[in-house]
Amino acid sequence: MDSSALRSLQAPLKDQYRTDADSALVTLRARGSLDDTSIACKVETGRALAVAGLHPATGGSGAELCSGDMLLEALVACAGVTLKAVATVLEIELRAGTVSAEGDLDFRGTLGVDKGAPVGFRAIRLSFALDTDAPQDKLDQLLKLTERYCVVFQTLNHKPDLSVSNTRG
């Protein structure tokens, strides 16, 4: 897809959202069911069933997906799609590229071994390796806009309002 095709695809949506802000608010959903035989959760991805379980560092077998890995994978996917869209709009030719994310966890927090240890990632690093002849100023702009418009990156960077509820099923 080239820049003009992407712009023409998005133009009516942008116009609609400018005139009707409420139409831009979309609720995304995820759903999973608790496994009845093991410590696992079956997540409906829309394409397949993903079974998440304990990370080996918390006693898991490693046979199931780790939710921490899934979070990093979601970041990589979102950042990669966002970068490609921004590169298309900026008319930056990318011959190839990779997106990587890594995060540091202290499992003492997750296992309740040390109440001072955080539960969750201490740090997450996102990086891109791009095969392009674009000048550095264009790549700087590409990275800045990718960071700005990547939904997962911005969600991690600016904590959303969170809530937890329970119902009997």
Short mmCIF file of C-alpha atoms in Angstrom, two decimals:
data_model
loop_
_atom_site.label_atom_id
_atom_site.label_comp_id
_atom_site.label_asym_id
_atom_site.label_seq_id
_atom_site.Cartn_x
_atom_site.Cartn_y
_atom_site.Cartn_z
CA MET A 1 0.00 0.00 0.00
CA ASP A 2 1.34 3.44 -0.85
CA SER A 3 0.90 6.74 0.97
CA SER A 4 -2.04 7.99 -1.11
CA ALA A 5 -3.92 4.69 -0.77
CA LEU A 6 -3.50 4.72 3.01
CA ARG A 7 -4.53 8.37 3.24
CA SER A 8 -7.65 7.78 1.13
CA LEU A 9 -8.54 4.75 3.23
CA GLN A 10 -8.23 6.71 6.48
CA ALA A 11 -9.62 10.09 5.31
CA PRO A 12 -13.33 9.26 5.69
CA LEU A 13 -12.68 7.80 9.14
CA LYS A 14 -10.78 10.91 10.24
CA ASP A 15 -13.59 13.14 8.91
CA GLN A 16 -16.20 11.08 10.74
CA TYR A 17 -14.23 11.23 14.01
CA ARG A 18 -13.80 15.01 13.68
CA THR A 19 -17.55 15.55 13.29
CA ASP A 20 -18.69 12.79 15.67
CA ALA A 21 -16.13 12.22 18.42
CA ASP A 22 -18.27 9.52 20.04
CA SER A 23 -17.97 7.33 16.94
CA ALA A 24 -14.19 7.14 17.54
CA LEU A 25 -14.66 5.48 20.93
CA VAL A 26 -14.46 1.72 20.49
CA THR A 27 -14.38 -0.85 23.28
CA LEU A 28 -12.01 -3.72 22.54
CA ARG A 29 -12.57 -6.94 24.42
CA ALA A 30 -10.63 -10.03 25.36
CA ARG A 31 -12.06 -13.14 26.93
CA GLY A 32 -10.64 -16.28 28.42
CA SER A 33 -11.80 -19.28 30.39
CA LEU A 34 -10.06 -20.86 33.34
CA ASP A 35 -8.65 -24.32 32.65
CA ASP A 36 -10.31 -26.90 34.89
CA THR A 37 -7.30 -29.22 35.11
CA SER A 38 -4.22 -27.00 35.34
CA ILE A 39 -3.10 -23.51 36.28
CA ALA A 40 -3.88 -22.02 32.89
CA CYS A 41 -6.27 -19.65 31.14
CA LYS A 42 -7.55 -20.25 27.61
CA VAL A 43 -7.64 -16.91 25.81
CA GLU A 44 -9.81 -16.44 22.73
CA THR A 45 -7.65 -14.50 20.27
CA GLY A 46 -10.11 -14.30 17.40
CA ARG A 47 -7.81 -16.47 15.29
CA ALA A 48 -7.00 -19.35 17.61
CA LEU A 49 -7.09 -20.37 21.22
CA ALA A 50 -4.03 -19.30 23.20
CA VAL A 51 -3.38 -21.13 26.46
CA ALA A 52 -1.51 -19.03 29.01
CA GLY A 53 0.08 -20.57 32.07
CA LEU A 54 2.76 -20.03 34.65
CA HIS A 55 6.21 -18.92 33.53
CA PRO A 56 8.93 -21.47 34.37
CA ALA A 57 10.37 -18.95 36.85
CA THR A 58 7.13 -19.33 38.86
CA GLY A 59 6.88 -23.11 38.56
CA GLY A 60 5.33 -23.45 35.11
CA SER A 61 6.33 -26.10 32.61
CA GLY A 62 6.92 -23.64 29.78
CA ALA A 63 4.39 -25.52 27.65
CA GLU A 64 1.85 -22.68 27.91
CA LEU A 65 2.25 -19.09 26.83
CA CYS A 66 3.48 -16.62 29.41
CA SER A 67 1.29 -13.53 29.77
CA GLY A 68 4.42 -11.37 30.15
CA ASP A 69 5.67 -12.67 26.80
CA MET A 70 2.23 -12.01 25.33
CA LEU A 71 2.36 -8.41 26.55
CA LEU A 72 5.74 -7.91 24.85
CA GLU A 73 4.43 -9.63 21.71
CA ALA A 74 1.45 -7.25 21.67
CA LEU A 75 3.86 -4.32 21.96
CA VAL A 76 6.00 -5.64 19.09
CA ALA A 77 2.92 -6.23 16.92
CA CYS A 78 1.44 -2.80 17.58
CA ALA A 79 4.74 -0.97 17.19
CA GLY A 80 5.51 -2.86 13.97
CA VAL A 81 2.13 -2.08 12.41
CA THR A 82 2.33 1.54 13.55
CA LEU A 83 5.86 1.95 12.19
CA LYS A 84 4.83 0.50 8.81
CA ALA A 85 1.80 2.82 8.61
CA VAL A 86 3.86 5.88 9.56
CA ALA A 87 6.63 4.91 7.12
CA THR A 88 4.00 4.58 4.40
CA VAL A 89 2.56 8.03 5.11
CA LEU A 90 6.04 9.59 5.29
CA GLU A 91 7.01 7.73 2.11
CA ILE A 92 10.01 6.11 3.77
CA GLU A 93 11.04 2.98 1.89
CA LEU A 94 11.76 0.08 4.22
CA ARG A 95 13.38 -2.89 2.52
CA ALA A 96 13.17 -4.97 5.69
CA GLY A 97 13.06 -4.56 9.42
CA THR A 98 12.68 -6.23 12.76
CA VAL A 99 11.00 -5.09 15.95
CA SER A 100 12.19 -6.36 19.31
CA ALA A 101 10.96 -5.88 22.86
CA GLU A 102 12.49 -7.12 26.05
CA GLY A 103 11.47 -6.56 29.62
CA ASP A 104 12.96 -7.16 33.04
CA LEU A 105 10.90 -8.95 35.70
CA ASP A 106 11.82 -9.73 39.30
CA PHE A 107 9.84 -12.86 40.11
CA ARG A 108 10.33 -12.32 43.85
CA GLY A 109 7.47 -9.82 43.59
CA THR A 110 5.18 -12.14 41.64
CA LEU A 111 5.75 -15.01 44.08
CA GLY A 112 5.42 -12.81 47.17
CA VAL A 113 8.95 -13.63 48.31
CA ASP A 114 9.90 -9.98 48.82
CA LYS A 115 7.15 -7.41 49.37
CA GLY A 116 9.58 -4.68 48.27
CA ALA A 117 10.10 -6.32 44.88
CA PRO A 118 7.73 -4.96 42.21
CA VAL A 119 5.13 -7.15 40.57
CA GLY A 120 5.43 -6.53 36.86
CA PHE A 121 8.04 -5.27 34.49
CA ARG A 122 10.71 -2.98 35.92
CA ALA A 123 11.79 -1.88 32.45
CA ILE A 124 10.74 -2.55 28.86
CA ARG A 125 12.97 -1.79 25.88
CA LEU A 126 11.59 -1.54 22.34
CA SER A 127 13.96 -1.44 19.39
CA PHE A 128 13.83 -1.44 15.61
CA ALA A 129 16.43 -2.61 13.10
CA LEU A 130 15.54 -1.08 9.75
CA ASP A 131 17.02 -1.66 6.32
CA THR A 132 16.51 1.70 4.63
CA ASP A 133 18.37 4.51 2.91
CA ALA A 134 16.22 7.16 4.58
CA PRO A 135 18.19 10.02 6.15
CA GLN A 136 18.55 10.09 9.93
CA ASP A 137 16.17 13.03 10.39
CA LYS A 138 13.39 11.05 8.64
CA LEU A 139 14.15 8.00 10.81
CA ASP A 140 14.01 10.17 13.92
CA GLN A 141 10.60 11.46 12.82
CA LEU A 142 9.48 7.89 12.06
CA LEU A 143 10.45 6.73 15.53
CA LYS A 144 8.87 9.74 17.25
CA LEU A 145 5.55 9.26 15.43
CA THR A 146 5.60 5.50 15.95
CA GLU A 147 6.04 6.04 19.67
CA ARG A 148 3.28 8.67 19.69
CA TYR A 149 0.69 6.59 17.81
CA CYS A 150 1.42 3.04 19.04
CA VAL A 151 -1.59 2.18 21.22
CA VAL A 152 0.17 -0.48 23.29
CA PHE A 153 3.26 1.68 23.87
CA GLN A 154 1.16 4.65 24.96
CA THR A 155 -1.01 2.45 27.20
CA LEU A 156 2.09 1.16 28.98
CA ASN A 157 3.62 4.63 29.09
CA HIS A 158 0.51 6.37 30.52
CA LYS A 159 -1.33 4.17 32.99
CA PRO A 160 -5.02 3.94 32.09
CA ASP A 161 -7.79 3.86 34.67
CA LEU A 162 -8.02 0.23 35.75
CA SER A 163 -10.75 -1.59 37.59
CA VAL A 164 -11.41 -5.17 38.65
CA SER A 165 -14.80 -6.74 39.28
CA ASN A 166 -16.20 -10.12 40.17
CA THR A 167 -19.50 -11.83 39.47
CA ARG A 168 -20.61 -15.32 40.28
CA GLY A 169 -21.00 -17.42 37.19
#
